[in-house]
Short mmCIF file of C-alpha atoms in Angstrom, two decimals:
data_model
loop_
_atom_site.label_atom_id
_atom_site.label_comp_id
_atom_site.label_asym_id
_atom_site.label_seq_id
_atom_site.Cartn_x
_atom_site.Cartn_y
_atom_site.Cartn_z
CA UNK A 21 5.37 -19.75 10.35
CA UNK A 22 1.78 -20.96 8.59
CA UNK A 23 0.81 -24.42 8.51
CA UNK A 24 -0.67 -24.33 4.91
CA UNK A 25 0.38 -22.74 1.95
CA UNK A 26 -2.80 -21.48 1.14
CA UNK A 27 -3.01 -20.09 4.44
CA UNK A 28 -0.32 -18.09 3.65
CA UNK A 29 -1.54 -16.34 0.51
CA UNK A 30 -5.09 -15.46 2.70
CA UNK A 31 -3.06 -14.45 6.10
CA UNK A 32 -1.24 -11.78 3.52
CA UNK A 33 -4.09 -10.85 1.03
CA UNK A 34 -1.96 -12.04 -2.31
CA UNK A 35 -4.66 -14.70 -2.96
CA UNK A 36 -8.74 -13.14 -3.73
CA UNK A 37 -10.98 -15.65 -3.58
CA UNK A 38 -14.12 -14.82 -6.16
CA UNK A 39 -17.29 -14.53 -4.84
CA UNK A 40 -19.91 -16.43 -6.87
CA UNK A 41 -21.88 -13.96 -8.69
CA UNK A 42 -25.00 -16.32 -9.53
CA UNK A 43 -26.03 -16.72 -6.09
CA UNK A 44 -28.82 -14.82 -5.51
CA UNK A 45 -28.68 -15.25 -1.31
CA UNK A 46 -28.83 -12.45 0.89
CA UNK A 47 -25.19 -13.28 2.62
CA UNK A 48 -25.46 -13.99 5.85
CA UNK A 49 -29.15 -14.36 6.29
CA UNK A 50 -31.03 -17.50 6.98
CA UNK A 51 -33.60 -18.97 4.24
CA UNK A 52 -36.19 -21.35 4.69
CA UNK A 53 -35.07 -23.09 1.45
CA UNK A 54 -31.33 -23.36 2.89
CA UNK A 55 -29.77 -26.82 3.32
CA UNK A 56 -26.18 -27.48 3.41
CA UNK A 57 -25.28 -31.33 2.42
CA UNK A 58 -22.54 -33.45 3.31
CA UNK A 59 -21.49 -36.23 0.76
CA UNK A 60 -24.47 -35.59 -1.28
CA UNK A 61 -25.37 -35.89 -4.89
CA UNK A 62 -24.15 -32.53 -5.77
CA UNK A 63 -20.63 -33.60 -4.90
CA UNK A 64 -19.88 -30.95 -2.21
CA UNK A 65 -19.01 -31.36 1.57
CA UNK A 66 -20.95 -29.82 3.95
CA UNK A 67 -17.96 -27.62 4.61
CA UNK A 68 -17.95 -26.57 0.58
CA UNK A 69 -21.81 -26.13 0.50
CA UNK A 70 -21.18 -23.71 3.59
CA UNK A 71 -19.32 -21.03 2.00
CA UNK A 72 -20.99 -21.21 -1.21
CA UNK A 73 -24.21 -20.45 0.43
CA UNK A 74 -23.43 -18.92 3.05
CA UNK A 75 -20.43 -16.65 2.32
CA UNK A 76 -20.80 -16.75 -1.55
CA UNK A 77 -17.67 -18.55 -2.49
CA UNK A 78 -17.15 -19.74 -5.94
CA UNK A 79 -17.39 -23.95 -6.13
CA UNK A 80 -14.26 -24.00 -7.07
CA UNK A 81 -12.68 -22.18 -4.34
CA UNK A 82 -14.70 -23.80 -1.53
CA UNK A 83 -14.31 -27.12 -2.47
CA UNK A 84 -10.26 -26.15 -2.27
CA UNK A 85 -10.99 -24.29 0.82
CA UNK A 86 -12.64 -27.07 2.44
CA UNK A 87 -9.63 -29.18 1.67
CA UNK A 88 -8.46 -27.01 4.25
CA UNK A 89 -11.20 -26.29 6.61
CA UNK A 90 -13.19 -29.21 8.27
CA UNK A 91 -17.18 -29.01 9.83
CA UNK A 92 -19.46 -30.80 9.80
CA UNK A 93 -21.90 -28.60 11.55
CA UNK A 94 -22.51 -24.75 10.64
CA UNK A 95 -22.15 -24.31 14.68
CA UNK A 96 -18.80 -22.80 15.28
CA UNK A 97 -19.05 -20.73 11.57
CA UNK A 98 -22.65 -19.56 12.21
CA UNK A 99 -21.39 -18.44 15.63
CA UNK A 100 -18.12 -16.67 13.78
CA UNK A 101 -20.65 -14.35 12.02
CA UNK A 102 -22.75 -13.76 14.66
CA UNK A 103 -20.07 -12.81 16.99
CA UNK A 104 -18.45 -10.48 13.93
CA UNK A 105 -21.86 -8.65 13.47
CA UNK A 106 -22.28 -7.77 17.03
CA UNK A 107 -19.01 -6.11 16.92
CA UNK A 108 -19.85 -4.36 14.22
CA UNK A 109 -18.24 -5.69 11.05
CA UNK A 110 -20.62 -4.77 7.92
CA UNK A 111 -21.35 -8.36 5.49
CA UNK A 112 -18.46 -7.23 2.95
CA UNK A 113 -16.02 -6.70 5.81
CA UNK A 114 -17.08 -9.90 7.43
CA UNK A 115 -16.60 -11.53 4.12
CA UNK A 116 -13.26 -10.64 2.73
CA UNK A 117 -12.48 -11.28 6.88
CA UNK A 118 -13.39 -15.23 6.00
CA UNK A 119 -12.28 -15.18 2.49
CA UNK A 120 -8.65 -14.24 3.30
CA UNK A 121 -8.81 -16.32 7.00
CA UNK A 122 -11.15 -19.08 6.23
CA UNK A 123 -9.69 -20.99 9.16
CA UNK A 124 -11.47 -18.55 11.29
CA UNK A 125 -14.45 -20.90 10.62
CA UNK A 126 -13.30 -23.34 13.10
CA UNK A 127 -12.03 -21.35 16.00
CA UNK A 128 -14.27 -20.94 19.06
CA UNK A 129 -15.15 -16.57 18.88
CA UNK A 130 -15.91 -15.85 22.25
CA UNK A 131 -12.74 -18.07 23.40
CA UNK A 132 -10.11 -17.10 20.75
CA UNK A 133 -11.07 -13.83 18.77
CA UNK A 134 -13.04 -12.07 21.93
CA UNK A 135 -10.15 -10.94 24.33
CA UNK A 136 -8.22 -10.22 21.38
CA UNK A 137 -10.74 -6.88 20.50
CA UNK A 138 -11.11 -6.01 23.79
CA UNK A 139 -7.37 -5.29 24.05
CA UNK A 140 -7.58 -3.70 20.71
CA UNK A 141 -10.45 -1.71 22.07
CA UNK A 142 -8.53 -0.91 25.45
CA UNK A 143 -5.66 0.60 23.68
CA UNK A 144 -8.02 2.87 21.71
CA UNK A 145 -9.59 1.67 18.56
CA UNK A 146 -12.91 2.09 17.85
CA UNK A 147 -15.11 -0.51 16.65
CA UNK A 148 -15.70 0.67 13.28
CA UNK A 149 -11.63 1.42 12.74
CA UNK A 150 -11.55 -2.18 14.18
CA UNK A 151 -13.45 -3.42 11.94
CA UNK A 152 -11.43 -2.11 9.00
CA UNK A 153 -8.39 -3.19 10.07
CA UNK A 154 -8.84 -6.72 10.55
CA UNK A 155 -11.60 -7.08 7.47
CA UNK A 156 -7.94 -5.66 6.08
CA UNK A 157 -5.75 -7.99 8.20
CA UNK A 158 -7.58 -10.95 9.65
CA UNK A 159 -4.34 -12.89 10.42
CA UNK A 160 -3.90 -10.69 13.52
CA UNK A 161 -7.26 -12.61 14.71
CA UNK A 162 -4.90 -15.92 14.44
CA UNK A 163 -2.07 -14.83 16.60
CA UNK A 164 -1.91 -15.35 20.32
CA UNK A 165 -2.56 -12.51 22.35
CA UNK A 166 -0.26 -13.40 25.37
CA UNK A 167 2.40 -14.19 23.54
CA UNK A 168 2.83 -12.00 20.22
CA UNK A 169 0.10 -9.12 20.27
CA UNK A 170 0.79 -7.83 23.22
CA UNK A 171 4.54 -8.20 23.39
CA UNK A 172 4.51 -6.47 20.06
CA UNK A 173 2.58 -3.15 20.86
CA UNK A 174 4.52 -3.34 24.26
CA UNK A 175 7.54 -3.27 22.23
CA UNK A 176 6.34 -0.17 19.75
CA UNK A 177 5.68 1.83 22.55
CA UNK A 178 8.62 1.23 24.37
CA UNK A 179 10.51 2.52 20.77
CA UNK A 180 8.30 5.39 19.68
CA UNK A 181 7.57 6.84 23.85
CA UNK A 182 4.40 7.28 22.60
CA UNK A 183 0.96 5.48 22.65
CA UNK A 184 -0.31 8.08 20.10
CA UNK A 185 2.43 7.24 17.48
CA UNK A 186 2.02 3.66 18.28
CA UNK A 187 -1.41 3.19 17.21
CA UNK A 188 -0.57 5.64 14.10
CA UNK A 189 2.19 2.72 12.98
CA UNK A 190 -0.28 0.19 13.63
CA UNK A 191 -3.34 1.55 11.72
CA UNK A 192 -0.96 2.52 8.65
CA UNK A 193 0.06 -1.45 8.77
CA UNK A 194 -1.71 -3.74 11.50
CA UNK A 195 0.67 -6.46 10.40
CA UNK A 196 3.29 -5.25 12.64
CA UNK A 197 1.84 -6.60 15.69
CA UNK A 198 1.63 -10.02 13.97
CA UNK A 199 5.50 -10.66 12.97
CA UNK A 200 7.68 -12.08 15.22
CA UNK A 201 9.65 -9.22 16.30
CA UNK A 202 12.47 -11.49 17.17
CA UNK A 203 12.75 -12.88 13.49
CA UNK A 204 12.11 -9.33 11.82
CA UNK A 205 12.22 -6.02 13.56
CA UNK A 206 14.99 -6.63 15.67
CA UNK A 207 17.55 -7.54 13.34
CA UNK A 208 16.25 -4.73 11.02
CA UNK A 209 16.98 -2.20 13.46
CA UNK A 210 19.90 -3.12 14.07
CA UNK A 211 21.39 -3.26 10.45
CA UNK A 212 20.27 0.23 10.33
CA UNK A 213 21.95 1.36 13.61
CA UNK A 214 24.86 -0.50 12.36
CA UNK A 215 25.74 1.01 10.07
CA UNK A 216 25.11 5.03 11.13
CA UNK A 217 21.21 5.35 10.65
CA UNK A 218 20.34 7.92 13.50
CA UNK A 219 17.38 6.71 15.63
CA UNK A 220 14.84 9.38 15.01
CA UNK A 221 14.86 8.70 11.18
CA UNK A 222 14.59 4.58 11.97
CA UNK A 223 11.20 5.25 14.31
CA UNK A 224 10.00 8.01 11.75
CA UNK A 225 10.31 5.45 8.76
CA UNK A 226 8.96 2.68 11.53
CA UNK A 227 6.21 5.30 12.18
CA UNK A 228 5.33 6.07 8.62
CA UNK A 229 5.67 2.42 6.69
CA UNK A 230 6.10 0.17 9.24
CA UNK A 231 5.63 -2.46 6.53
CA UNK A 232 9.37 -1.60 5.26
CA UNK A 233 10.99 -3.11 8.50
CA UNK A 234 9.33 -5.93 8.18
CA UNK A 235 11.25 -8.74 5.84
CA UNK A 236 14.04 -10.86 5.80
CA UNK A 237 17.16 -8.74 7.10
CA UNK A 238 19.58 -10.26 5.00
CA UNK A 239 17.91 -8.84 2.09
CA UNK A 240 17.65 -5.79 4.06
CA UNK A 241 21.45 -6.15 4.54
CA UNK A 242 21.81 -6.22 0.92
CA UNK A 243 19.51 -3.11 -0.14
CA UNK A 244 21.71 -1.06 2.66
CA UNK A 245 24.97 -2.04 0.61
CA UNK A 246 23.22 -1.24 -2.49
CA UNK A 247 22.35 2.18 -1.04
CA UNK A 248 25.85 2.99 0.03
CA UNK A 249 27.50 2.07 -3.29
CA UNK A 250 25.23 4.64 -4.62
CA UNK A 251 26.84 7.09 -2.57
CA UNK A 252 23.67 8.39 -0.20
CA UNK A 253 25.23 9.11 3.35
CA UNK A 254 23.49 7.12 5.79
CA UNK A 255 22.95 9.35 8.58
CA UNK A 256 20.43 11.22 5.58
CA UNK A 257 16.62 11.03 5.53
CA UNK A 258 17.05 10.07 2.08
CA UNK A 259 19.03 6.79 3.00
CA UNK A 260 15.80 5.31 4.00
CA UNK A 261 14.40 6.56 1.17
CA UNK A 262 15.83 5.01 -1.22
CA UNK A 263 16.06 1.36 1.59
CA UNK A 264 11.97 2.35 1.13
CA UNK A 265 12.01 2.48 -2.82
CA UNK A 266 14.36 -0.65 -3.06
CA UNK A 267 12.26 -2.73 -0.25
CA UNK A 268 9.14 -1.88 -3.01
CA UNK A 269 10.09 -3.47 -5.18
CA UNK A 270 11.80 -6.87 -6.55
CA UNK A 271 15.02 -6.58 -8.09
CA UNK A 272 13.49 -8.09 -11.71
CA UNK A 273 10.87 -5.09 -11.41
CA UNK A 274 13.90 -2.70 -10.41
CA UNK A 275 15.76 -3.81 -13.81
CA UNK A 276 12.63 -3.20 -16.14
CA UNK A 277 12.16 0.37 -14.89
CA UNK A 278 15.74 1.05 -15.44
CA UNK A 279 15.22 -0.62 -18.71
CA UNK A 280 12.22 1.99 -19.50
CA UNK A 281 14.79 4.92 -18.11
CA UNK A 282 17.35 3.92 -20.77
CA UNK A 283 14.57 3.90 -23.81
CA UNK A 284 14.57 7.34 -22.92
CA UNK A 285 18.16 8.13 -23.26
CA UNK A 286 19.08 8.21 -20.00
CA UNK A 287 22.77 6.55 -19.38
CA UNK A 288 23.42 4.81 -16.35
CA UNK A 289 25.26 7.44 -14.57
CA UNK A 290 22.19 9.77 -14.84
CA UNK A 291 19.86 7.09 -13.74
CA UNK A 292 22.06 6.65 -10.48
CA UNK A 293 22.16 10.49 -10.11
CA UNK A 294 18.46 10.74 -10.64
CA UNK A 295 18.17 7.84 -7.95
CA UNK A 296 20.42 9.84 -5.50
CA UNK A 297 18.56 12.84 -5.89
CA UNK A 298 14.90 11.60 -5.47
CA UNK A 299 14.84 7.57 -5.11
CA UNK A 300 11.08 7.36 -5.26
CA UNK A 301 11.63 8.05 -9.01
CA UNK A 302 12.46 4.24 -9.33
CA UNK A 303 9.01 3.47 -7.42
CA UNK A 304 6.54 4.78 -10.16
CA UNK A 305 5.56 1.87 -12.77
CA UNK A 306 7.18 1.46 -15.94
CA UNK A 307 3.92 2.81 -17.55
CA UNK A 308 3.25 5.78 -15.64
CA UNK A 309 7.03 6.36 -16.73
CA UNK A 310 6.20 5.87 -20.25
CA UNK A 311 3.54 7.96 -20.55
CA UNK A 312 5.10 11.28 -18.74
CA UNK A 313 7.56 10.94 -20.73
CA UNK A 314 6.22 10.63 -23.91
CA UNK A 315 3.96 13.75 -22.78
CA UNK A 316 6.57 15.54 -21.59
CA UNK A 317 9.39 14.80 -24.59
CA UNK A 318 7.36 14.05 -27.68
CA UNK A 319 4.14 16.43 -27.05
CA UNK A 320 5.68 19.80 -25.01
CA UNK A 321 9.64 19.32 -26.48
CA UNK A 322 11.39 19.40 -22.89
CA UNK A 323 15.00 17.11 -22.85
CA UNK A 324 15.21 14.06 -21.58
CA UNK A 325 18.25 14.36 -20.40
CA UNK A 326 16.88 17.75 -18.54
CA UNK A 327 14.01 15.53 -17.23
CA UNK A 328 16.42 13.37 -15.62
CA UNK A 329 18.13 16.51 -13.32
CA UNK A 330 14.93 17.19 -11.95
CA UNK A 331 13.34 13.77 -11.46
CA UNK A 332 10.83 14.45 -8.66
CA UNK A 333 7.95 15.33 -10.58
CA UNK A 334 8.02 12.39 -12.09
CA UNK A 335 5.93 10.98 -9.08
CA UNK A 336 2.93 13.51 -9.62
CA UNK A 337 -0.51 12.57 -11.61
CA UNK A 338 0.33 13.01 -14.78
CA UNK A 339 -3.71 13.78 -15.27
CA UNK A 340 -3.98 16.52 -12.59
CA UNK A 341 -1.01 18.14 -12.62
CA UNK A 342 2.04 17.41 -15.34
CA UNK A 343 -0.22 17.85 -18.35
CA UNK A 344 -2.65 21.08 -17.39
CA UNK A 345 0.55 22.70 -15.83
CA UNK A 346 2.86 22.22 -18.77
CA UNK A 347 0.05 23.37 -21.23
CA UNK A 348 -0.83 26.50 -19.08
CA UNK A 349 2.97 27.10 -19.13
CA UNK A 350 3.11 26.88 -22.91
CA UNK A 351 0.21 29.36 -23.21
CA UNK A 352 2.75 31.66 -20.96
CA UNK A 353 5.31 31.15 -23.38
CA UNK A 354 3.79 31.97 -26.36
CA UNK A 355 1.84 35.38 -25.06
CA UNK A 356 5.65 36.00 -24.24
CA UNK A 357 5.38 36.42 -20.48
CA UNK A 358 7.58 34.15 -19.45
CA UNK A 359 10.75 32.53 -21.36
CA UNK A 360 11.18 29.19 -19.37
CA UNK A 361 10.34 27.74 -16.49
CA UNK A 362 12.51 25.47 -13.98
CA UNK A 363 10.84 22.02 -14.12
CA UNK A 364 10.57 21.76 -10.30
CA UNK A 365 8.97 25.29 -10.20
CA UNK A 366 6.69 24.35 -12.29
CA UNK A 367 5.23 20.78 -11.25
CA UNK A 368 6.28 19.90 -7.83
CA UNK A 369 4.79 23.24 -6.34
CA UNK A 370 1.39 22.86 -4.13
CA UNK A 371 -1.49 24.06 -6.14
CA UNK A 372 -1.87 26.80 -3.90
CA UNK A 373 1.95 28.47 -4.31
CA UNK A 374 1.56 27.55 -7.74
CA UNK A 375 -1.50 29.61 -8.42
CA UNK A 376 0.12 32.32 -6.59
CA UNK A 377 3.34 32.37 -9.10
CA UNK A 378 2.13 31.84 -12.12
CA UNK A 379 -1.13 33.02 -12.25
CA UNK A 380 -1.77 35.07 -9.60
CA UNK A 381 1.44 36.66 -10.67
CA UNK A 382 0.29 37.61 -14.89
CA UNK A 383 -3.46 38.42 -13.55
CA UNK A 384 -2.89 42.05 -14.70
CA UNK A 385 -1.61 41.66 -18.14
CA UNK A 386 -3.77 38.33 -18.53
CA UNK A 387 -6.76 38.80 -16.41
CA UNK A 388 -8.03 35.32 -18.31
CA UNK A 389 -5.76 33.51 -16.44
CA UNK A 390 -7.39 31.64 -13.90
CA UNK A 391 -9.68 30.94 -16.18
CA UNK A 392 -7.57 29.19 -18.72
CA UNK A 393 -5.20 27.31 -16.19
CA UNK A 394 -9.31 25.54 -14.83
CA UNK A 395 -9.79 24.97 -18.87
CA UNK A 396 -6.50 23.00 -19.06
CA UNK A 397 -7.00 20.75 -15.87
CA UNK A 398 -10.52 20.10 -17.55
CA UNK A 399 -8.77 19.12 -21.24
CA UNK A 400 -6.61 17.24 -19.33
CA UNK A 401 -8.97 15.25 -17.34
CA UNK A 402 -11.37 14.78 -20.37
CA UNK A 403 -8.00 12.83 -21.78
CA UNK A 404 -7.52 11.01 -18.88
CA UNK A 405 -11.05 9.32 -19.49
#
């Protein structure tokens, strides 16, 4: 699909390129003092001494850009930027856009990148959301209009019935109109319709992470037999759930955080009933599992084993709500107006419903209440820092 290797880890963002932060240029803006050189004493092609100056690339990284990327004159990549700031890109958006695209240098803007934004604009972006996207996702700037941008948001809308939900699944990942729908989507949906999936809960996961549809089906094929052995009926929201939480993740990540589950005691069998019950359990890190655990076992004496019933809450900021909740519960306790709480009651409740049953509810006989539950979300951001 990409010509370069390198152009592969821009196109997708896995690759940063550092900025140089000696260069005391204002980025983008001409200086009297500004020469670029080309086979010069200093080593670096005119093509290197372009992005250091200009764009504020490391040495290092420009002279392996430029490896890459040929000129010879700062025509077509002067041009690039100039074209990019009358549409409204801001100098950081413009250049992470280069960093992670640098063949964008060499393309001619008004030819190649200018119908491309004004179909984007025609189907309703604005310039600034625009902007972000493709700052976010310059590889869409690479791919043909005609032939895959087009055909792609043709085929969204044709699936969702609805331009408004269409550019909602596009803004939440703009890649989808750059894969090859043939290669990707396609054959997705189709494993999932295969095999029971009902529609509406394909387009709402489509609608919601688009990203998740997006990879090689046969691994797809083999996180949707993973899914069933587990025993989650298909025709459930939750089936995509957990295809969501496994599609996260590699399988040599999935094995460490079941690794960090059975430090704390779980056995397999509960970590495959806490999966059933709430699969995004096995998308926190191991860390954030560490920690909430320790709190919660070690510090406020709940089971682990109890912990791994309820497994939801294990998602939630441990900083703003696990630890001042379970605090302002153990105050409760110990004035004796409560005995217990259920786990889920008690940390995967809205603030506002929570307020209303537990403190809300004890304002009479503790009119301090309030007061203490704001003391422990202050103790426990003071922690966090």
């Amino acid at each position: 699909m990409f010509y370069f290797i390198i152009r592969t880890s821009f196109a997708h963002g896995r690759q940063t390129i550092a900025a140089s932060q000696n260069s005391n240029l204002l980025i983008f803006k001409q200086s009297s003092g500004l020469r670029f050189f080309s086979n010069s004493s200093n080593g670096y092609s005119f093509a290197a001494s372009y992005l250091i100056n200009k764009c504020g690339f490391s040495p290092e990284m420009a002279s392996r850009v430029s490896h890459y990327v040929h000129f010879e004159s700062p025509a077509k990549p002067d041009s690039l930027i100039a074209f990019l700031e009358n549409h409204g890109f801001s100098n950081t958006q413009i250049v992470n856009l280069i960093k992670r695209q640098p063949l964008l240098l060499v393309l001619d803007a008004e030819k190649s990148l200018s119908p491309k934004l004004e179909f984007l604009y025609s189907i309703g972006f604005s310039r600034p959301e625009l902007a972000k996207l493709l700052s976010n996702y310059p590889r869409l700037l690479t791919s043909s209009l005609e032939k895959q941008i087009i055909p792609s948001f043709d085929l969204l809308r044709n699936l969702f019935q609805s331009h408004g939900k269409t550019i909602k699944a596009i803004k939440r990942y703009t890649g989808v109109l750059a894969y090859d729908s043939e290669s990707y989507l396609y054959p997705n949906l189709n494993v999932l319709r295969g095999i029971g999936v009902p529609e509406s809960n394909i387009l709402a996961l489509l609608n919601c992470q688009p990203r998740s549809l997006l990879f090689n089906p046969v691994r797809l094929k083999e996180i949707v037999e993973e899914v069933k052995r587990m025993g989650i009926d298909s025709s459930r929201k939750k089936f995509l759930v957990a295809v969501y939480a496994f599609r996260s993740m590699s399988k040599s990540t999935l094995e460490k955080k079941i690794d960090v589950y059975r430090r704390w005691g779980w056995s397999d069998q509960e970590i495959n009933e806490a999966f059933r019950r709430y699969p995004l359990c096995m998308t926190v890190s191991e860390d954030k599992i560490m920690f909430t655990m320790d709190f919660l076992v070690n510090k406020m004496g709940y089971s682990s084993t109890h912990i791994a019933k309820q497994p939801s809450f294990l998602t939630r900021s441990l900083e703003k709500r696990i630890m001042p909740r379970a605090l302002f519960a153990r105050e409760l306790i110990s004035q004796g107006l409560v005995n217990e709480f259920k786990l889920s009651a008690l940390f995967d409740t809205s603030e506002k419903v929570f307020i209303r049953m537990l403190v809300d509810r004890f304002v009479n006989k503790a009119p301090d209440l309030l007061k203490l539950y704001k003391e422990k979300i202050k103790i426990s951001e003071k922690k966090k820092t």
